[in-house]
Short mmCIF file of C-alpha atoms and ligand atoms in Angstrom, two decimals:
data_model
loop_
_atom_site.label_atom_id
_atom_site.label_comp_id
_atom_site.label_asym_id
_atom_site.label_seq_id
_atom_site.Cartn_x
_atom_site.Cartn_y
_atom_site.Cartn_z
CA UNK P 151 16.20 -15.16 -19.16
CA UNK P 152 16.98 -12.23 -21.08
CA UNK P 153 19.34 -11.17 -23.90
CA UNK P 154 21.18 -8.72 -24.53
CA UNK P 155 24.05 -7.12 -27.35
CA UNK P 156 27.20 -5.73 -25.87
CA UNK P 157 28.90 -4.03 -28.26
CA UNK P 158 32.89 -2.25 -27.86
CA UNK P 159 33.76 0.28 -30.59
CA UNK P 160 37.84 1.93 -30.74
CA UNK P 161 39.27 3.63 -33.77
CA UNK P 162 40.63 -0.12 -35.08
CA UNK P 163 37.93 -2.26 -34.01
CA UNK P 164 34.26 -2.96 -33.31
CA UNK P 165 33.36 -5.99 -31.14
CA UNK P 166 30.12 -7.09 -30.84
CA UNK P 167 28.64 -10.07 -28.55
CA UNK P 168 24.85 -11.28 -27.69
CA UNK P 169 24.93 -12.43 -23.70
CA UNK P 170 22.11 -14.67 -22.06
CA UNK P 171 21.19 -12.82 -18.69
CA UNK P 172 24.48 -12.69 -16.41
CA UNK P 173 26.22 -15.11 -18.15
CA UNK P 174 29.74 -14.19 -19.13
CA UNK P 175 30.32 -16.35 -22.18
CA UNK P 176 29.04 -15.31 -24.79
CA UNK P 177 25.90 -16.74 -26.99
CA UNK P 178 28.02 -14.90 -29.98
CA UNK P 179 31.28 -12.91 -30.71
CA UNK P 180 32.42 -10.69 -33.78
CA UNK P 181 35.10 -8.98 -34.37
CA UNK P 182 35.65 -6.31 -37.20
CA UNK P 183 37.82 -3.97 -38.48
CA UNK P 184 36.09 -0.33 -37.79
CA UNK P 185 37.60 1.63 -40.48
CA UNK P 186 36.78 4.70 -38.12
CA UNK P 187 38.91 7.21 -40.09
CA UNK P 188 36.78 6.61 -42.99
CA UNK P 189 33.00 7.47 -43.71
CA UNK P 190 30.47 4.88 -43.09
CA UNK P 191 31.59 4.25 -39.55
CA UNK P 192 27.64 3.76 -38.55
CA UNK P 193 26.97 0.86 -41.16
CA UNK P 194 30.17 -0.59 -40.38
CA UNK P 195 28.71 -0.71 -37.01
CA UNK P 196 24.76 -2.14 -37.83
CA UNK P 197 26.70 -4.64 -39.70
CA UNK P 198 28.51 -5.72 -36.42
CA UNK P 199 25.71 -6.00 -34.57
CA UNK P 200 24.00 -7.69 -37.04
CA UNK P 201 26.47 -10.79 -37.36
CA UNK P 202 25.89 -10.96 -33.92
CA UNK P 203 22.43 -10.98 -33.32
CA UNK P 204 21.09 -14.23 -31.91
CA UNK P 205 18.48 -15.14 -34.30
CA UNK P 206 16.39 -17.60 -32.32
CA UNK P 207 15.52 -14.87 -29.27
CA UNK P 208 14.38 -12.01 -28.60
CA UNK P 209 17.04 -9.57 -27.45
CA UNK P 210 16.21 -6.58 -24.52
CA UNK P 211 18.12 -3.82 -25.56
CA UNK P 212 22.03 -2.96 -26.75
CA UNK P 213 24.38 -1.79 -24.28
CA UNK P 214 27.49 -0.01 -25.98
CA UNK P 215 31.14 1.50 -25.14
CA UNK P 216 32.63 4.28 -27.59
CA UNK P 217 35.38 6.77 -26.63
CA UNK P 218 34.76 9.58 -25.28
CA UNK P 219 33.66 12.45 -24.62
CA UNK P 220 30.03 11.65 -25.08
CA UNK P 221 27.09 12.10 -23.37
CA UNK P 222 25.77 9.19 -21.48
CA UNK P 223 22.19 10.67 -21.05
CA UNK P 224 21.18 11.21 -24.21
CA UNK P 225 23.49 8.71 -25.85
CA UNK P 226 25.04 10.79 -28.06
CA UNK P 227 28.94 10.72 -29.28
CA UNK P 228 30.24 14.59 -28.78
CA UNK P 229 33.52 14.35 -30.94
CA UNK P 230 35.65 11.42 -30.31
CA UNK P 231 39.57 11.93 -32.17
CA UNK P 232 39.26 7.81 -32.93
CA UNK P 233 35.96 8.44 -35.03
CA UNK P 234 36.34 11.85 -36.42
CA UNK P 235 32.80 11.95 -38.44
CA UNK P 236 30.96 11.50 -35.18
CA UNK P 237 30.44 15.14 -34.43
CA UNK P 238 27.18 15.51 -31.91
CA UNK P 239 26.14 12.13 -33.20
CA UNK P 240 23.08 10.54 -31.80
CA UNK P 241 24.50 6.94 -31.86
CA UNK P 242 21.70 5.42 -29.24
CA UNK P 243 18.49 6.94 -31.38
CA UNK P 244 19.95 5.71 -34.36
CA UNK P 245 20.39 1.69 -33.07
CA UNK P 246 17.15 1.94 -31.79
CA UNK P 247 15.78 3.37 -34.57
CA UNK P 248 17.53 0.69 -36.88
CA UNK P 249 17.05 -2.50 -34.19
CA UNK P 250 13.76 -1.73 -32.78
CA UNK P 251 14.80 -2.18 -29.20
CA UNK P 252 16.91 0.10 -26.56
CA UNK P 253 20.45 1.42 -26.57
CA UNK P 254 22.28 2.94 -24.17
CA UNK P 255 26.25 4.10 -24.13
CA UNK P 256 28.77 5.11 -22.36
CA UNK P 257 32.71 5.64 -22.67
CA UNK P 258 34.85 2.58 -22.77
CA UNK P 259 36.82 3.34 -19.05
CA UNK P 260 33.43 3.89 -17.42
CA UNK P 261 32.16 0.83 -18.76
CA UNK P 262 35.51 -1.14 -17.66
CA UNK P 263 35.00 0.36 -14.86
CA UNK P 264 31.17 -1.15 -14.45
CA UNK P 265 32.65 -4.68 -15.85
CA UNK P 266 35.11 -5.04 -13.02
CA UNK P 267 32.53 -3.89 -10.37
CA UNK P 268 29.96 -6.10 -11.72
CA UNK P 269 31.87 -9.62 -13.19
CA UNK P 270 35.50 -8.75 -12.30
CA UNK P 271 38.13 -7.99 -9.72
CA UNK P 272 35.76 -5.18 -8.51
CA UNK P 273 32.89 -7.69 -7.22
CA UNK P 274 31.51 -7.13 -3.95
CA UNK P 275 33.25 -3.85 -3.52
CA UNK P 276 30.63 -0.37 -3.24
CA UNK P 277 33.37 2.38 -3.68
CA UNK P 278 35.42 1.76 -6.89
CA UNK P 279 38.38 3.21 -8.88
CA UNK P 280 39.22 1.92 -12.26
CA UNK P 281 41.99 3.46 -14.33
CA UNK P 282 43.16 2.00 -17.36
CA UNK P 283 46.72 2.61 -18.65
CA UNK P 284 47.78 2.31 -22.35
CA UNK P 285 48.54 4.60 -24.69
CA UNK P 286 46.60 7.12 -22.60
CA UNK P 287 44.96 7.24 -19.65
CA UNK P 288 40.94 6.68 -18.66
CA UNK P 289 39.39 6.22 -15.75
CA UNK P 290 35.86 5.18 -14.21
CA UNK P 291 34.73 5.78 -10.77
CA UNK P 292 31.93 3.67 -8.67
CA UNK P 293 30.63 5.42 -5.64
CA UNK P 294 28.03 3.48 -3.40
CA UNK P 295 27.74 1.01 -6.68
CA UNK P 296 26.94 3.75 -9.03
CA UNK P 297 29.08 4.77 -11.54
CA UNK P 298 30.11 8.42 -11.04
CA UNK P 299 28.89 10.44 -13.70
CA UNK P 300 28.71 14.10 -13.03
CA UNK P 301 26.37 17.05 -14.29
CA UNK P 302 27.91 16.74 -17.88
CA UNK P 303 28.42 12.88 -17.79
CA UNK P 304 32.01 13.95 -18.23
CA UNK P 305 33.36 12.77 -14.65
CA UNK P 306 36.02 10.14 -13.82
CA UNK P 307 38.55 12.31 -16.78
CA UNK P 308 41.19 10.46 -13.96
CA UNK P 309 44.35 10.87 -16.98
CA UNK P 310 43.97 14.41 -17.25
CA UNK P 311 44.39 15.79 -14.08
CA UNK P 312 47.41 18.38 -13.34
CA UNK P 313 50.13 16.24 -11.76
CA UNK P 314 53.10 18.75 -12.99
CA UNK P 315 52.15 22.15 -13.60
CA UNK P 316 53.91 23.50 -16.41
CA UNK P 317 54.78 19.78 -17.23
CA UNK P 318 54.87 17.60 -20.68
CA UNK P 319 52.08 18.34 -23.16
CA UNK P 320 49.13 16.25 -23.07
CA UNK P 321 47.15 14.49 -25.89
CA UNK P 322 44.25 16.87 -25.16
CA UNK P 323 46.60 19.97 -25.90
CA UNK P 324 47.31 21.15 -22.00
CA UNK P 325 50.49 20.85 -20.04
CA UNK P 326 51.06 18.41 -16.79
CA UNK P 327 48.36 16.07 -17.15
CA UNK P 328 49.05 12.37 -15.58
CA UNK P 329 48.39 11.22 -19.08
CA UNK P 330 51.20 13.09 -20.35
CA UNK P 331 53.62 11.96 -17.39
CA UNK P 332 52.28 8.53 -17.02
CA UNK P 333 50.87 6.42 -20.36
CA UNK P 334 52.90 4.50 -22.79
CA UNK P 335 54.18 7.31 -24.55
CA UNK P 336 54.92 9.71 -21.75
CA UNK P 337 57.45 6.94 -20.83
CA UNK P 338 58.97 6.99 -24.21
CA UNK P 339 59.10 10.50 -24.59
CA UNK P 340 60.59 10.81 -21.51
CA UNK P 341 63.76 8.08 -23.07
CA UNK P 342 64.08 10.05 -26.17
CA UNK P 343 64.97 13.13 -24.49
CA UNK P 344 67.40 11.63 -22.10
CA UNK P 345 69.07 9.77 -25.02
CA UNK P 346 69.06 13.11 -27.01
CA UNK P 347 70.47 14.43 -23.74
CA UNK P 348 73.55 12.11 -23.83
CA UNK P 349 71.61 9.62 -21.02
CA UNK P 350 73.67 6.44 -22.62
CA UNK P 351 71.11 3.26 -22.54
CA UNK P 352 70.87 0.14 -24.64
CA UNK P 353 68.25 1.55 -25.97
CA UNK P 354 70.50 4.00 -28.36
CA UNK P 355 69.76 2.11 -31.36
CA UNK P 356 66.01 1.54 -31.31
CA UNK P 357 64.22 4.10 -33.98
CA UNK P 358 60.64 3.37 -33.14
CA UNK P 359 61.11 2.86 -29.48
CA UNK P 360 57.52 1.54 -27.77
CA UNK P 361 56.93 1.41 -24.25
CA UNK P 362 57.62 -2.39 -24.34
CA UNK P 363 60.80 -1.99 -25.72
CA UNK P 364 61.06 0.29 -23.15
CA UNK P 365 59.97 -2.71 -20.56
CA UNK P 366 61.99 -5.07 -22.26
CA UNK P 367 64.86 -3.25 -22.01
CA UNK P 368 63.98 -2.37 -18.08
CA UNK P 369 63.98 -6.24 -17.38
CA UNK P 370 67.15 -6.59 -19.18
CA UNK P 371 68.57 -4.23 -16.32
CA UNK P 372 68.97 -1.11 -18.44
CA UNK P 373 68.89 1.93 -16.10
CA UNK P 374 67.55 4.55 -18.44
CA UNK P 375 64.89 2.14 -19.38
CA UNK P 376 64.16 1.00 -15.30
CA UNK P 377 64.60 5.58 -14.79
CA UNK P 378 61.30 5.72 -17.36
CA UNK P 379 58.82 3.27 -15.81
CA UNK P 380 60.31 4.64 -12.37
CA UNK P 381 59.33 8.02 -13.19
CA UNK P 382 55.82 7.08 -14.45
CA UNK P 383 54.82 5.11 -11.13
CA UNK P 384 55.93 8.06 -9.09
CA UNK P 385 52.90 10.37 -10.72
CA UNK P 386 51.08 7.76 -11.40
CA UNK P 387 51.36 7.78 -7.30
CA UNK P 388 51.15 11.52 -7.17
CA UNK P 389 47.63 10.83 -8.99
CA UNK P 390 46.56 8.48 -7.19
CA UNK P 391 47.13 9.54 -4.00
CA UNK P 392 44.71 12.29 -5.01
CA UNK P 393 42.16 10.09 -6.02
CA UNK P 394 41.96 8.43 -2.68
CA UNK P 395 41.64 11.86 -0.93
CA UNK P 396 38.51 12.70 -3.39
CA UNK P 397 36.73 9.27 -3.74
CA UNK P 398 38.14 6.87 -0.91
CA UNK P 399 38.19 3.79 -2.70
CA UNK P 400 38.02 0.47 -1.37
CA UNK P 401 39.69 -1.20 -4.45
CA UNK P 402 41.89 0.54 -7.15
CA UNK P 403 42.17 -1.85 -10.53
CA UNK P 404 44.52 -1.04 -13.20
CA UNK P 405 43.65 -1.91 -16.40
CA UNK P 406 45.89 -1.72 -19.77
CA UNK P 407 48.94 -2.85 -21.62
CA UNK P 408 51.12 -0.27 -19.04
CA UNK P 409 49.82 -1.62 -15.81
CA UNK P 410 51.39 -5.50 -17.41
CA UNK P 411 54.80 -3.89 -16.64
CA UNK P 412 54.60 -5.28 -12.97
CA UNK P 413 57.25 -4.06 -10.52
CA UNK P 414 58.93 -1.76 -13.04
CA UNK P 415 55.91 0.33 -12.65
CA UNK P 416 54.57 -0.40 -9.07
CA UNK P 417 57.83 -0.39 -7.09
CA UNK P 418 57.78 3.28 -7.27
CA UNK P 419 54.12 3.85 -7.49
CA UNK P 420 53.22 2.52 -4.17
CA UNK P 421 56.30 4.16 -2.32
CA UNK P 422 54.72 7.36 -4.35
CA UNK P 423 51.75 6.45 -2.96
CA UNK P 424 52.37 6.26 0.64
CA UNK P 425 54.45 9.34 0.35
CA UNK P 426 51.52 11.78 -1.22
CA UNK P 427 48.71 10.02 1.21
CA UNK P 428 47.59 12.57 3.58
CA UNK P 429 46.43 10.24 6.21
CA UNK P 430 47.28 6.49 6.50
CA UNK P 431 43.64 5.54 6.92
CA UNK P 432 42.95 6.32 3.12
CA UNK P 433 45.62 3.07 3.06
CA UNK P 434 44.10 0.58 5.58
CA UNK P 435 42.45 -2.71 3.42
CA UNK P 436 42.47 -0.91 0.16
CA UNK P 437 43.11 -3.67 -2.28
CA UNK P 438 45.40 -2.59 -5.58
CA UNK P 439 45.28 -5.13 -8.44
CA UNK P 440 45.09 -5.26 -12.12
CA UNK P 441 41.96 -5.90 -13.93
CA UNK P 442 40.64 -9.58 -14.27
CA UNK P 443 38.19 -9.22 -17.42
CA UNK P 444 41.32 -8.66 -19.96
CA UNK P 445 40.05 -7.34 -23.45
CA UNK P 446 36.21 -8.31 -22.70
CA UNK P 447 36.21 -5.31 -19.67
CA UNK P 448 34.39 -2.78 -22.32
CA UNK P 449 31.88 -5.97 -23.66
CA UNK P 450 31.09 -6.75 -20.41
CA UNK P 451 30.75 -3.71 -18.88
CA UNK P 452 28.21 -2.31 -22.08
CA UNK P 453 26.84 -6.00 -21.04
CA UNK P 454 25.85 -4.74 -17.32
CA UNK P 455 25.27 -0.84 -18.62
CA UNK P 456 22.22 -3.00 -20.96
CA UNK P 457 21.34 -5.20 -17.68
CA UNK P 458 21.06 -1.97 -15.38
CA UNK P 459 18.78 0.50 -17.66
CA UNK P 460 16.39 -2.47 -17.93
CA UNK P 461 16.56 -3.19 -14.56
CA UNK P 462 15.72 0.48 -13.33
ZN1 ZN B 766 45.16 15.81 -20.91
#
């Protein structure tokens, strides 16, 4: 038996949990506020881990998700817009420093992406493509059960390919990204114009629209709103569709508040789909589904990111 600290860090919260072995329930579970606009972001952090620490055994090492980009060699946080003081920040050296025992990171979509393969909808499957759908876009990638990482460790960027050149400005600053045609607020922008357009929609009246408004409004029967997420599963299957062609998946999971939105969403993505497939075969048995580890995907994944470094 061996334990280990999973810990999940995002620009509003840090989780931390201690795990026995492969067991998915957790010895302990904290949750904090991370404060990660403001300074102190690291002892906010020791603190977490600390309330979770099992007292009564002796834990292997600390597996941990943080946005991106970082580097998941050398464990260090590059500049992540959700923690702004972590410039080039050695995050791993500095846990181990503090808890005497290994850390290792990587970003929170490649770690979902390890949670499904390993405890979720991805078991049993060798070939693996994750993409979570929120207010952006991440993805992970799992190619004969290893995650895909690239010579940077910056590979599986799945929300900011080109799907519209010339298109919609991205969060990252460049035009036509799937992010930008595809997440939570692509869909919304995409309303706001057609409202400010004349489009007419129940939807008029709402100041701080969000995309579920948007979905609300969708199931309601509104046809602007129903237009929006119709829109966003067609790029979504433009995307997609280029995925398969570069990775060949045996499972696609969708993780994320966006991919809750059910048919609204995947009507159009999987006629998109079939349309931008080069060859059927790409098709045959690949399973589609939405993630099964909820909120814990980024826990459990820095959970099985602890497991494998020991392991190897
Ligand atoms: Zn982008």
């Amino acid at each position: 038996m061996s334990t280990f600290v999973a810990v999940d860090i995002g620009g509003t919260h840090i989780r931390t949990a201690a795990y026995e072995s492969d067991n998915t329930t957790p010895l302990t579970h904290k949750r904090t506020r991370s404060h990660a606009k403001e300074p102190g972001t690291f002892d906010r952090l020791v603190r977490a881990i600390e309330s979770a620490w099992p007292e009564d055994r002796s834990v292997k090492a600390i597996g941990m998700a943080s946005p991106g980009p970082l580097d998941p060699q050398t464990g260090v946080v590059l500049a992540t817009p959700n923690i702004p003081e972590w410039i080039n920040f050695p995050v791993t050296e500095k846990l181990t420093e503090h808890f005497g025992v290994p850390a290792y990171l990587d970003n929170d979509a490649n770690l979902a992406a390890l949670g499904e393969w390993k405890f979720g909808a991805g078991r049993g499957h060798h070939n693996l493509l994750y993409l979570t759908i929120s207010t952006g876009i991440g993805g992970g990638v799992i190619i004969n059960d290893r995650l895909l990482h690239g010579h940077h460790g910056l590979a599986a960027e799945l929300g900011h390919v080109t799907v519209l050149a010339g298109g919609p400005v991205c969060s990252c600053g460049f035009k036509g990204h799937l992010e930008a045609l595809a997440a939570g607020p692509a869909i919304v922008r995409y309303i706001r114009e057609q409202l400010e357009a004349g489009a007419k929609s129940a939807l008029q009246s709402e100041r701080n629209l969000n995309a579920y408004e948007v979905a609300q409004a969708a199931r309601n029967g509104d046809a602007l709103a129903k237009s929006g997420y119709a829109r966003a599963g067609e790029y979504l299957g433009i995307g997609v569709a280029s995925f398969l062609h570069t990775f060949d998946p045996s499972i696609v999971i969708f993780g994320g508040g966006v991919s809750q939105s059910g048919p609204l969403l995947f009507d159009s993505f999987e006629i998109s789909l079939q349309k931008h497939v080069f060859n059927p075969r790409y098709l045959e048995n690949l399973i589609i589904t939405t993630a099964a580890l909820g909120d814990d995907a980024g826990l459990l994944g820095a959970l099985a990111l602890a497991q494998l470094k020991q392991s190897t």
